[in-house]
Coordinates of C-alpha atoms in Angstrom, one line a residue:
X1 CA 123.5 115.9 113.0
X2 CA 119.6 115.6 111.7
X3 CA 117.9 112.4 111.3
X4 CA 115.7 111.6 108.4
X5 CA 113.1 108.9 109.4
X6 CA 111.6 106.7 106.6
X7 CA 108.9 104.3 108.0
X8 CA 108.6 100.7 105.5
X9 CA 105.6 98.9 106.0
X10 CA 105.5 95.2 104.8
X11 CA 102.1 93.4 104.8
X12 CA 102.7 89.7 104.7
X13 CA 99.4 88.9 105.7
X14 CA 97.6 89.2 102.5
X15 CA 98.2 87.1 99.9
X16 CA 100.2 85.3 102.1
X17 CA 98.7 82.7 104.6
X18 CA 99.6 83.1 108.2
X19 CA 102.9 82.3 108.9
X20 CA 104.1 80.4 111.7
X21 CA 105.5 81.4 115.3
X22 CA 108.9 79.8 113.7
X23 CA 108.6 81.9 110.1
X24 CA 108.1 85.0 111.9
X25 CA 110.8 84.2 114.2
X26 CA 112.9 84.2 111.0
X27 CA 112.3 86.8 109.4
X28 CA 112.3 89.4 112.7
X29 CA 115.8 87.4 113.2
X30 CA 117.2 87.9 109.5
X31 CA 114.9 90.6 107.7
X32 CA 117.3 93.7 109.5
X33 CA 120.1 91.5 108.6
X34 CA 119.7 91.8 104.8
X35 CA 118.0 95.4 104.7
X36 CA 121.2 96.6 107.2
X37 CA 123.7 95.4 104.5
X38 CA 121.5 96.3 101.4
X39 CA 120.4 100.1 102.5
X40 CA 123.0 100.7 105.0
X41 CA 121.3 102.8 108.0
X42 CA 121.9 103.4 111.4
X43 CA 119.0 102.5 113.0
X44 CA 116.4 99.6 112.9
X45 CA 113.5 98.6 114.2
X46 CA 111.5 95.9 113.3
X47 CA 107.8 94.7 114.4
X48 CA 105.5 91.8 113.5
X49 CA 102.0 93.1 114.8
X50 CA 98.6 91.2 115.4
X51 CA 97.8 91.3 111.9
X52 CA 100.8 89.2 110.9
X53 CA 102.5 91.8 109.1
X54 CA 105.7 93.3 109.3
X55 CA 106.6 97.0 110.0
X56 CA 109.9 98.1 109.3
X57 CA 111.3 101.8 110.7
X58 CA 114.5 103.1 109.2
X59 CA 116.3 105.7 110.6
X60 CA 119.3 107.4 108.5
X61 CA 121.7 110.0 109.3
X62 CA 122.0 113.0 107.1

């Protein structure tokens, strides 16, 4: 039972302006939501780091 590990990184600080505490807190609240149903995997995580962008792991089974 392997693991492949695919590691998505989503810069939303540039060209977007800095979002909100309330805009971040909806997209770490919804974002795994929508990728969970679109690309079906096993395991999330999901960061927002100091430079306002978002960094998405995936982790499938194969």
């Amino acid at each position: 039972n392997s693991h492949l590990q695919i590691n998505g990184y989503l810069s939303l600080f540039d060209p977007y302006p800095l979002l909100s505490l309330e805009e971040m807190a909806l997209i770490y609240a919804t974002a795994p939501l929508l990728i969970h149903t679109a690309l079906a995997f096993d395991y999330y995580s999901l960061e927002i780091v100091k430079n306002n962008s978002l960094r998405i792991f995936l982790l499938y089974s194969i």
